């Protein structure tokens, strides 16, 4: 079943067509990887479908209901949550308090919210920062906090914007495992923007390739990474850029 359907969405900024007639579908319980060069429009697409920006044209459907132009709050209530490429936690609170609030926002019971939050914090590898104030956390820890908060809100669709960026390989492994578990154990549908190709290859059922605001191609990971157009537009630019 198609859970998320995007039909021809476009968005211009001062005449620049950042997103140009982009369409794609995501089946329930599947993982879509989104790749493309810097400025291709990946984050803008998340902004458009999660309600941070209103598309100039096009439509977005979630579970068969139109959510085009809905506010971020309405989109979250409809079952779709996103992470930010640059995270925005509540800086005055600890890691545990931040995630507990997200658990409660996701409908978790008050009595068990802190325990559920602590578990999630361990799963993303943030255990040693649990009672630390969020302010002053290193970027890698903030990224994992952002992921924990998004997961805590129990979405049906989770939009992840470069959650692995800034993590060293040893830190990436548990996060990738968590994403796989979310799909397998919790049935969460994932759409993730990522430059680290090893993660794209391992996690994605299919890959959407963007270039200059348009869909360049879409297909199985092995298929798109062999596509000469994808190599030219993205993969060939620097052999070390996506390791
Ligand atoms: N709020 C905005 N106002 C003006 N221009 C914007 C805005 N947001 C994005 N853009 C422009 O739209 C284009 C697409 O940007 P976007 O952030 O979506 O790219 P991206 O694919 O996420 O890139 P990256 O891989 O660097 O994160 C860029 O040219 C960017 O400068
Ligand atoms: Mg981006």
PDB file of C-alpha atoms and ligand atoms in Angstrom:
ATOM      1  CA  UNK A   1       0.000   0.000   0.000  1.00  0.00           C
ATOM      2  CA  UNK A   2       1.262   3.492  -0.827  1.00  0.00           C
ATOM      3  CA  UNK A   3       1.580   5.402   2.429  1.00  0.00           C
ATOM      4  CA  UNK A   4       3.145   8.631   1.173  1.00  0.00           C
ATOM      5  CA  UNK A   5       2.398  10.001  -2.281  1.00  0.00           C
ATOM      6  CA  UNK A   6       3.941  13.171  -3.668  1.00  0.00           C
ATOM      7  CA  UNK A   7       2.560  14.456  -6.985  1.00  0.00           C
ATOM      8  CA  UNK A   8       4.426  17.108  -8.942  1.00  0.00           C
ATOM      9  CA  UNK A   9       5.447  19.412  -6.098  1.00  0.00           C
ATOM     10  CA  UNK A  10       7.376  22.554  -6.979  1.00  0.00           C
ATOM     11  CA  UNK A  11       8.903  25.421  -5.019  1.00  0.00           C
ATOM     12  CA  UNK A  12      10.802  28.502  -6.189  1.00  0.00           C
ATOM     13  CA  UNK A  13      12.890  30.916  -4.146  1.00  0.00           C
ATOM     14  CA  UNK A  14      13.357  34.306  -5.821  1.00  0.00           C
ATOM     15  CA  UNK A  15      13.007  32.738  -9.250  1.00  0.00           C
ATOM     16  CA  UNK A  16      15.241  29.745  -8.474  1.00  0.00           C
ATOM     17  CA  UNK A  17      13.290  26.517  -8.964  1.00  0.00           C
ATOM     18  CA  UNK A  18      14.619  24.634  -5.932  1.00  0.00           C
ATOM     19  CA  UNK A  19      12.078  21.794  -6.362  1.00  0.00           C
ATOM     20  CA  UNK A  20      10.683  21.223  -9.825  1.00  0.00           C
ATOM     21  CA  UNK A  21       7.707  18.917 -10.401  1.00  0.00           C
ATOM     22  CA  UNK A  22       8.928  16.189  -8.060  1.00  0.00           C
ATOM     23  CA  UNK A  23       6.789  13.049  -7.748  1.00  0.00           C
ATOM     24  CA  UNK A  24       7.403   9.834  -5.824  1.00  0.00           C
ATOM     25  CA  UNK A  25       5.599   7.181  -3.795  1.00  0.00           C
ATOM     26  CA  UNK A  26       6.631   5.322  -0.673  1.00  0.00           C
ATOM     27  CA  UNK A  27       5.056   1.974   0.181  1.00  0.00           C
ATOM     28  CA  UNK A  28       4.112   1.280   3.782  1.00  0.00           C
ATOM     29  CA  UNK A  29       6.971  -0.397   5.666  1.00  0.00           C
ATOM     30  CA  UNK A  30       9.583   0.403   3.040  1.00  0.00           C
ATOM     31  CA  UNK A  31      12.721   2.538   3.107  1.00  0.00           C
ATOM     32  CA  UNK A  32      13.363   5.179   0.455  1.00  0.00           C
ATOM     33  CA  UNK A  33      16.849   6.688   0.237  1.00  0.00           C
ATOM     34  CA  UNK A  34      17.137  10.185  -1.244  1.00  0.00           C
ATOM     35  CA  UNK A  35      20.456  11.260  -2.761  1.00  0.00           C
ATOM     36  CA  UNK A  36      21.754  14.105  -4.888  1.00  0.00           C
ATOM     37  CA  UNK A  37      24.359  16.846  -4.910  1.00  0.00           C
ATOM     38  CA  UNK A  38      24.346  19.761  -2.455  1.00  0.00           C
ATOM     39  CA  UNK A  39      21.532  22.131  -3.319  1.00  0.00           C
ATOM     40  CA  UNK A  40      19.583  19.456  -5.277  1.00  0.00           C
ATOM     41  CA  UNK A  41      16.464  20.226  -3.241  1.00  0.00           C
ATOM     42  CA  UNK A  42      16.430  17.322  -0.782  1.00  0.00           C
ATOM     43  CA  UNK A  43      15.857  19.325   2.391  1.00  0.00           C
ATOM     44  CA  UNK A  44      13.372  21.577   0.603  1.00  0.00           C
ATOM     45  CA  UNK A  45      11.292  18.510  -0.310  1.00  0.00           C
ATOM     46  CA  UNK A  46      11.165  17.555   3.368  1.00  0.00           C
ATOM     47  CA  UNK A  47      10.150  21.131   4.197  1.00  0.00           C
ATOM     48  CA  UNK A  48       7.372  20.933   1.603  1.00  0.00           C
ATOM     49  CA  UNK A  49       5.928  17.585   2.630  1.00  0.00           C
ATOM     50  CA  UNK A  50       6.276  18.106   6.391  1.00  0.00           C
ATOM     51  CA  UNK A  51       4.566  21.484   6.363  1.00  0.00           C
ATOM     52  CA  UNK A  52       7.462  23.877   7.019  1.00  0.00           C
ATOM     53  CA  UNK A  53       6.987  25.362   3.530  1.00  0.00           C
ATOM     54  CA  UNK A  54       3.934  25.484   1.301  1.00  0.00           C
ATOM     55  CA  UNK A  55       4.487  24.122  -2.227  1.00  0.00           C
ATOM     56  CA  UNK A  56       3.802  26.487  -5.153  1.00  0.00           C
ATOM     57  CA  UNK A  57       2.025  23.584  -6.827  1.00  0.00           C
ATOM     58  CA  UNK A  58       1.563  19.841  -6.474  1.00  0.00           C
ATOM     59  CA  UNK A  59      -0.040  17.620  -3.874  1.00  0.00           C
ATOM     60  CA  UNK A  60       0.980  15.453  -0.932  1.00  0.00           C
ATOM     61  CA  UNK A  61      -1.085  12.525   0.355  1.00  0.00           C
ATOM     62  CA  UNK A  62      -0.442  10.567   3.537  1.00  0.00           C
ATOM     63  CA  UNK A  63      -2.379   7.323   3.997  1.00  0.00           C
ATOM     64  CA  UNK A  64      -4.822   8.429   1.333  1.00  0.00           C
ATOM     65  CA  UNK A  65      -5.559  11.823   2.907  1.00  0.00           C
ATOM     66  CA  UNK A  66      -4.397  15.047   1.358  1.00  0.00           C
ATOM     67  CA  UNK A  67      -1.983  16.959   3.614  1.00  0.00           C
ATOM     68  CA  UNK A  68      -0.773  19.582   1.119  1.00  0.00           C
ATOM     69  CA  UNK A  69      -0.157  22.885   2.898  1.00  0.00           C
ATOM     70  CA  UNK A  70      -0.909  21.471   6.352  1.00  0.00           C
ATOM     71  CA  UNK A  71       1.042  22.891   9.278  1.00  0.00           C
ATOM     72  CA  UNK A  72       3.948  20.880  10.764  1.00  0.00           C
ATOM     73  CA  UNK A  73       1.754  20.164  13.766  1.00  0.00           C
ATOM     74  CA  UNK A  74      -1.057  18.813  11.560  1.00  0.00           C
ATOM     75  CA  UNK A  75       1.395  16.685   9.586  1.00  0.00           C
ATOM     76  CA  UNK A  76       2.810  15.211  12.795  1.00  0.00           C
ATOM     77  CA  UNK A  77      -0.694  14.502  14.019  1.00  0.00           C
ATOM     78  CA  UNK A  78      -1.401  12.741  10.715  1.00  0.00           C
ATOM     79  CA  UNK A  79       1.538  10.415  11.394  1.00  0.00           C
ATOM     80  CA  UNK A  80       4.613  11.900   9.741  1.00  0.00           C
ATOM     81  CA  UNK A  81       7.612  13.288  11.637  1.00  0.00           C
ATOM     82  CA  UNK A  82      10.853  14.740  10.327  1.00  0.00           C
ATOM     83  CA  UNK A  83      14.298  15.434  11.694  1.00  0.00           C
ATOM     84  CA  UNK A  84      16.171  18.611  10.875  1.00  0.00           C
ATOM     85  CA  UNK A  85      19.520  18.739   9.130  1.00  0.00           C
ATOM     86  CA  UNK A  86      20.384  21.342  11.760  1.00  0.00           C
ATOM     87  CA  UNK A  87      18.751  20.268  14.968  1.00  0.00           C
ATOM     88  CA  UNK A  88      16.695  22.395  17.318  1.00  0.00           C
ATOM     89  CA  UNK A  89      16.356  20.790  20.738  1.00  0.00           C
ATOM     90  CA  UNK A  90      15.126  22.596  23.846  1.00  0.00           C
ATOM     91  CA  UNK A  91      18.536  23.769  24.959  1.00  0.00           C
ATOM     92  CA  UNK A  92      17.635  24.508  28.552  1.00  0.00           C
ATOM     93  CA  UNK A  93      16.710  20.863  29.231  1.00  0.00           C
ATOM     94  CA  UNK A  94      18.645  17.639  29.645  1.00  0.00           C
ATOM     95  CA  UNK A  95      18.738  14.921  26.995  1.00  0.00           C
ATOM     96  CA  UNK A  96      16.328  12.804  29.059  1.00  0.00           C
ATOM     97  CA  UNK A  97      13.875  15.691  29.483  1.00  0.00           C
ATOM     98  CA  UNK A  98      13.966  16.439  25.763  1.00  0.00           C
ATOM     99  CA  UNK A  99      13.171  12.864  24.775  1.00  0.00           C
ATOM    100  CA  UNK A 100      10.560  12.462  27.547  1.00  0.00           C
ATOM    101  CA  UNK A 101       8.650  15.420  26.140  1.00  0.00           C
ATOM    102  CA  UNK A 102       8.733  13.803  22.701  1.00  0.00           C
ATOM    103  CA  UNK A 103       7.424  10.509  24.140  1.00  0.00           C
ATOM    104  CA  UNK A 104       4.529  12.381  25.770  1.00  0.00           C
ATOM    105  CA  UNK A 105       3.866  14.291  22.541  1.00  0.00           C
ATOM    106  CA  UNK A 106       3.654  10.925  20.778  1.00  0.00           C
ATOM    107  CA  UNK A 107       0.883   9.804  23.123  1.00  0.00           C
ATOM    108  CA  UNK A 108       3.070   7.906  25.587  1.00  0.00           C
ATOM    109  CA  UNK A 109       1.713   7.427  29.117  1.00  0.00           C
ATOM    110  CA  UNK A 110       3.031   9.815  31.785  1.00  0.00           C
ATOM    111  CA  UNK A 111       3.924   6.972  34.142  1.00  0.00           C
ATOM    112  CA  UNK A 112       6.231   5.230  31.672  1.00  0.00           C
ATOM    113  CA  UNK A 113       7.446   8.174  29.578  1.00  0.00           C
ATOM    114  CA  UNK A 114      10.792   8.599  31.338  1.00  0.00           C
ATOM    115  CA  UNK A 115      11.589   4.880  31.113  1.00  0.00           C
ATOM    116  CA  UNK A 116      10.654   4.782  27.440  1.00  0.00           C
ATOM    117  CA  UNK A 117      12.779   7.874  26.842  1.00  0.00           C
ATOM    118  CA  UNK A 118      15.771   6.387  28.682  1.00  0.00           C
ATOM    119  CA  UNK A 119      15.502   3.218  26.575  1.00  0.00           C
ATOM    120  CA  UNK A 120      15.475   5.192  23.359  1.00  0.00           C
ATOM    121  CA  UNK A 121      18.437   7.243  24.513  1.00  0.00           C
ATOM    122  CA  UNK A 122      20.384   4.005  25.019  1.00  0.00           C
ATOM    123  CA  UNK A 123      19.299   2.705  21.599  1.00  0.00           C
ATOM    124  CA  UNK A 124      20.719   5.745  19.801  1.00  0.00           C
ATOM    125  CA  UNK A 125      23.945   5.457  21.827  1.00  0.00           C
ATOM    126  CA  UNK A 126      23.421   8.554  23.955  1.00  0.00           C
ATOM    127  CA  UNK A 127      23.406   6.748  27.326  1.00  0.00           C
ATOM    128  CA  UNK A 128      26.347   8.620  28.774  1.00  0.00           C
ATOM    129  CA  UNK A 129      24.774  11.993  27.971  1.00  0.00           C
ATOM    130  CA  UNK A 130      21.367  11.142  29.407  1.00  0.00           C
ATOM    131  CA  UNK A 131      21.396  13.644  32.260  1.00  0.00           C
ATOM    132  CA  UNK A 132      23.581  16.198  30.525  1.00  0.00           C
ATOM    133  CA  UNK A 133      22.173  19.587  29.594  1.00  0.00           C
ATOM    134  CA  UNK A 134      21.507  19.717  25.856  1.00  0.00           C
ATOM    135  CA  UNK A 135      23.385  22.970  25.566  1.00  0.00           C
ATOM    136  CA  UNK A 136      27.012  22.257  24.813  1.00  0.00           C
ATOM    137  CA  UNK A 137      26.526  18.714  23.479  1.00  0.00           C
ATOM    138  CA  UNK A 138      28.769  17.843  20.535  1.00  0.00           C
ATOM    139  CA  UNK A 139      27.102  17.857  17.121  1.00  0.00           C
ATOM    140  CA  UNK A 140      27.161  14.066  16.823  1.00  0.00           C
ATOM    141  CA  UNK A 141      25.265  13.744  20.110  1.00  0.00           C
ATOM    142  CA  UNK A 142      22.754  16.411  19.080  1.00  0.00           C
ATOM    143  CA  UNK A 143      22.069  14.476  15.867  1.00  0.00           C
ATOM    144  CA  UNK A 144      21.289  11.348  17.828  1.00  0.00           C
ATOM    145  CA  UNK A 145      19.108  13.316  20.221  1.00  0.00           C
ATOM    146  CA  UNK A 146      17.199  14.623  17.215  1.00  0.00           C
ATOM    147  CA  UNK A 147      16.690  11.055  15.988  1.00  0.00           C
ATOM    148  CA  UNK A 148      15.582   9.840  19.433  1.00  0.00           C
ATOM    149  CA  UNK A 149      13.036  12.662  19.665  1.00  0.00           C
ATOM    150  CA  UNK A 150      11.636  11.876  16.238  1.00  0.00           C
ATOM    151  CA  UNK A 151      11.352   8.147  16.980  1.00  0.00           C
ATOM    152  CA  UNK A 152       9.771   8.895  20.370  1.00  0.00           C
ATOM    153  CA  UNK A 153       6.825  10.593  18.729  1.00  0.00           C
ATOM    154  CA  UNK A 154       5.883   7.208  17.151  1.00  0.00           C
ATOM    155  CA  UNK A 155       5.402   8.255  13.553  1.00  0.00           C
ATOM    156  CA  UNK A 156       4.115   6.023  10.757  1.00  0.00           C
ATOM    157  CA  UNK A 157       6.449   7.844   8.381  1.00  0.00           C
ATOM    158  CA  UNK A 158       9.797   9.169   9.526  1.00  0.00           C
ATOM    159  CA  UNK A 159      11.712  11.684   7.392  1.00  0.00           C
ATOM    160  CA  UNK A 160      15.419  11.709   8.243  1.00  0.00           C
ATOM    161  CA  UNK A 161      17.706  14.465   6.989  1.00  0.00           C
ATOM    162  CA  UNK A 162      21.343  13.341   7.144  1.00  0.00           C
ATOM    163  CA  UNK A 163      21.142  11.701  10.562  1.00  0.00           C
ATOM    164  CA  UNK A 164      24.482   9.955  10.003  1.00  0.00           C
ATOM    165  CA  UNK A 165      26.418  13.064   9.016  1.00  0.00           C
ATOM    166  CA  UNK A 166      29.084  13.964  11.540  1.00  0.00           C
ATOM    167  CA  UNK A 167      29.126  10.487  13.100  1.00  0.00           C
ATOM    168  CA  UNK A 168      32.295   8.398  12.881  1.00  0.00           C
ATOM    169  CA  UNK A 169      31.786   4.896  11.379  1.00  0.00           C
ATOM    170  CA  UNK A 170      31.655   3.240  14.819  1.00  0.00           C
ATOM    171  CA  UNK A 171      28.817   5.595  15.810  1.00  0.00           C
ATOM    172  CA  UNK A 172      26.918   5.027  12.558  1.00  0.00           C
ATOM    173  CA  UNK A 173      26.476   1.274  13.015  1.00  0.00           C
ATOM    174  CA  UNK A 174      24.065   1.424  15.990  1.00  0.00           C
ATOM    175  CA  UNK A 175      22.045   4.188  14.329  1.00  0.00           C
ATOM    176  CA  UNK A 176      21.703   2.130  11.133  1.00  0.00           C
ATOM    177  CA  UNK A 177      20.658  -0.853  13.233  1.00  0.00           C
ATOM    178  CA  UNK A 178      18.027   1.277  14.943  1.00  0.00           C
ATOM    179  CA  UNK A 179      16.642   2.358  11.568  1.00  0.00           C
ATOM    180  CA  UNK A 180      16.437  -1.261  10.404  1.00  0.00           C
ATOM    181  CA  UNK A 181      14.679  -2.243  13.640  1.00  0.00           C
ATOM    182  CA  UNK A 182      12.207   0.617  13.267  1.00  0.00           C
ATOM    183  CA  UNK A 183      11.125  -0.808   9.944  1.00  0.00           C
ATOM    184  CA  UNK A 184      11.233  -4.476  10.896  1.00  0.00           C
ATOM    185  CA  UNK A 185       9.897  -4.351  14.464  1.00  0.00           C
ATOM    186  CA  UNK A 186       7.778  -1.210  14.484  1.00  0.00           C
ATOM    187  CA  UNK A 187       6.658  -1.113  10.837  1.00  0.00           C
ATOM    188  CA  UNK A 188       7.814   2.480  10.439  1.00  0.00           C
ATOM    189  CA  UNK A 189       8.152   3.754   6.868  1.00  0.00           C
ATOM    190  CA  UNK A 190      11.388   5.665   6.348  1.00  0.00           C
ATOM    191  CA  UNK A 191      12.490   8.318   3.897  1.00  0.00           C
ATOM    192  CA  UNK A 192      16.093   9.300   4.475  1.00  0.00           C
ATOM    193  CA  UNK A 193      18.366  11.858   2.864  1.00  0.00           C
ATOM    194  CA  UNK A 194      21.956  10.712   3.100  1.00  0.00           C
ATOM    195  CA  UNK A 195      25.331  11.348   1.487  1.00  0.00           C
ATOM    196  CA  UNK A 196      26.989   8.253   2.979  1.00  0.00           C
ATOM    197  CA  UNK A 197      26.511   5.736   0.173  1.00  0.00           C
ATOM    198  CA  UNK A 198      27.264   2.638   2.282  1.00  0.00           C
ATOM    199  CA  UNK A 199      24.207   3.505   4.373  1.00  0.00           C
ATOM    200  CA  UNK A 200      22.081   4.231   1.305  1.00  0.00           C
ATOM    201  CA  UNK A 201      23.036   0.879  -0.217  1.00  0.00           C
ATOM    202  CA  UNK A 202      22.433  -1.076   2.976  1.00  0.00           C
ATOM    203  CA  UNK A 203      19.159   0.480   4.107  1.00  0.00           C
ATOM    204  CA  UNK A 204      17.232   1.495   0.985  1.00  0.00           C
ATOM    205  CA  UNK A 205      14.624  -0.591  -0.810  1.00  0.00           C
ATOM    206  CA  UNK A 206      14.665   2.055  -3.491  1.00  0.00           C
ATOM    207  CA  UNK A 207      16.561   5.249  -4.121  1.00  0.00           C
ATOM    208  CA  UNK A 208      15.340   8.592  -5.430  1.00  0.00           C
ATOM    209  CA  UNK A 209      18.053  10.622  -7.152  1.00  0.00           C
ATOM    210  CA  UNK A 210      17.611  14.395  -7.353  1.00  0.00           C
ATOM    211  CA  UNK A 211      19.570  16.907  -9.355  1.00  0.00           C
ATOM    212  CA  UNK A 212      18.809  20.614  -9.775  1.00  0.00           C
ATOM    213  CA  UNK A 213      15.423  20.218  -8.120  1.00  0.00           C
ATOM    214  CA  UNK A 214      14.274  17.413 -10.409  1.00  0.00           C
ATOM    215  CA  UNK A 215      14.033  13.648 -10.154  1.00  0.00           C
ATOM    216  CA  UNK A 216      16.973  12.319 -12.153  1.00  0.00           C
ATOM    217  CA  UNK A 217      15.959   8.698 -11.703  1.00  0.00           C
ATOM    218  CA  UNK A 218      14.555   6.249  -9.172  1.00  0.00           C
ATOM    219  CA  UNK A 219      15.109   2.518  -8.694  1.00  0.00           C
ATOM    220  CA  UNK A 220      16.837  -0.208  -6.699  1.00  0.00           C
ATOM    221  CA  UNK A 221      20.094   0.928  -5.049  1.00  0.00           C
ATOM    222  CA  UNK A 222      22.317  -1.290  -7.253  1.00  0.00           C
ATOM    223  CA  UNK A 223      20.496  -0.035 -10.327  1.00  0.00           C
ATOM    224  CA  UNK A 224      20.749   3.709  -9.703  1.00  0.00           C
ATOM    225  CA  UNK A 225      24.381   3.622  -8.591  1.00  0.00           C
ATOM    226  CA  UNK A 226      25.286   2.015 -11.947  1.00  0.00           C
ATOM    227  CA  UNK A 227      23.375   4.658 -13.904  1.00  0.00           C
ATOM    228  CA  UNK A 228      25.875   6.825 -15.827  1.00  0.00           C
ATOM    229  CA  UNK A 229      23.697   9.917 -15.287  1.00  0.00           C
ATOM    230  CA  UNK A 230      23.825   9.398 -11.514  1.00  0.00           C
ATOM    231  CA  UNK A 231      27.577   8.865 -11.614  1.00  0.00           C
ATOM    232  CA  UNK A 232      28.002  12.035 -13.619  1.00  0.00           C
ATOM    233  CA  UNK A 233      25.657  14.214 -11.558  1.00  0.00           C
ATOM    234  CA  UNK A 234      26.582  12.958  -8.121  1.00  0.00           C
ATOM    235  CA  UNK A 235      28.737   9.929  -7.477  1.00  0.00           C
ATOM    236  CA  UNK A 236      31.572  10.854  -9.810  1.00  0.00           C
ATOM    237  CA  UNK A 237      32.152  14.312  -8.400  1.00  0.00           C
ATOM    238  CA  UNK A 238      34.571  13.216  -5.674  1.00  0.00           C
ATOM    239  CA  UNK A 239      35.322   9.570  -4.866  1.00  0.00           C
ATOM    240  CA  UNK A 240      35.807  10.412  -1.165  1.00  0.00           C
ATOM    241  CA  UNK A 241      32.744  12.609  -0.729  1.00  0.00           C
ATOM    242  CA  UNK A 242      30.274   9.848   0.108  1.00  0.00           C
ATOM    243  CA  UNK A 243      32.371   7.428   2.158  1.00  0.00           C
TER     244      UNK A 243
HETATM  245  N1  LIG B   1      14.463  29.292   2.483  1.00  0.00           N
HETATM  246  C1  LIG B   1      15.185  29.405   1.358  1.00  0.00           C
HETATM  247  N2  LIG B   1      15.313  30.598   0.732  1.00  0.00           N
HETATM  248  C2  LIG B   1      16.015  30.728  -0.413  1.00  0.00           C
HETATM  249  N3  LIG B   1      16.632  29.708  -1.027  1.00  0.00           N
HETATM  250  C3  LIG B   1      16.546  28.487  -0.460  1.00  0.00           C
HETATM  251  C4  LIG B   1      15.824  28.267   0.759  1.00  0.00           C
HETATM  252  N4  LIG B   1      15.913  26.958   1.088  1.00  0.00           N
HETATM  253  C5  LIG B   1      16.648  26.383   0.121  1.00  0.00           C
HETATM  254  N5  LIG B   1      17.036  27.284  -0.804  1.00  0.00           N
HETATM  255  C6  LIG B   1      17.806  26.992  -2.026  1.00  0.00           C
HETATM  256  O1  LIG B   1      17.167  25.898  -2.675  1.00  0.00           O
HETATM  257  C7  LIG B   1      18.120  25.003  -3.232  1.00  0.00           C
HETATM  258  C8  LIG B   1      17.918  23.611  -2.650  1.00  0.00           C
HETATM  259  O2  LIG B   1      18.338  23.624  -1.298  1.00  0.00           O
HETATM  260  P1  LIG B   1      18.220  22.364  -0.327  1.00  0.00           P
HETATM  261  O3  LIG B   1      18.606  22.828   1.022  1.00  0.00           O
HETATM  262  O4  LIG B   1      16.885  21.764  -0.482  1.00  0.00           O
HETATM  263  O5  LIG B   1      19.331  21.395  -0.928  1.00  0.00           O
HETATM  264  P2  LIG B   1      19.816  19.960  -0.390  1.00  0.00           P
HETATM  265  O6  LIG B   1      19.639  19.005  -1.504  1.00  0.00           O
HETATM  266  O7  LIG B   1      19.186  19.645   0.901  1.00  0.00           O
HETATM  267  O8  LIG B   1      21.395  20.238  -0.204  1.00  0.00           O
HETATM  268  P3  LIG B   1      22.434  19.664   0.916  1.00  0.00           P
HETATM  269  O9  LIG B   1      22.892  18.319   0.415  1.00  0.00           O
HETATM  270  O10 LIG B   1      23.559  20.663   0.862  1.00  0.00           O
HETATM  271  O11 LIG B   1      21.760  19.636   2.230  1.00  0.00           O
HETATM  272  C9  LIG B   1      19.489  25.604  -2.937  1.00  0.00           C
HETATM  273  O12 LIG B   1      19.890  26.339  -4.067  1.00  0.00           O
HETATM  274  C10 LIG B   1      19.215  26.504  -1.748  1.00  0.00           C
HETATM  275  O13 LIG B   1      20.128  27.558  -1.708  1.00  0.00           O
HETATM  276 MG1  LIG B   2      19.889  19.381   2.805  1.00  0.00          MG
END
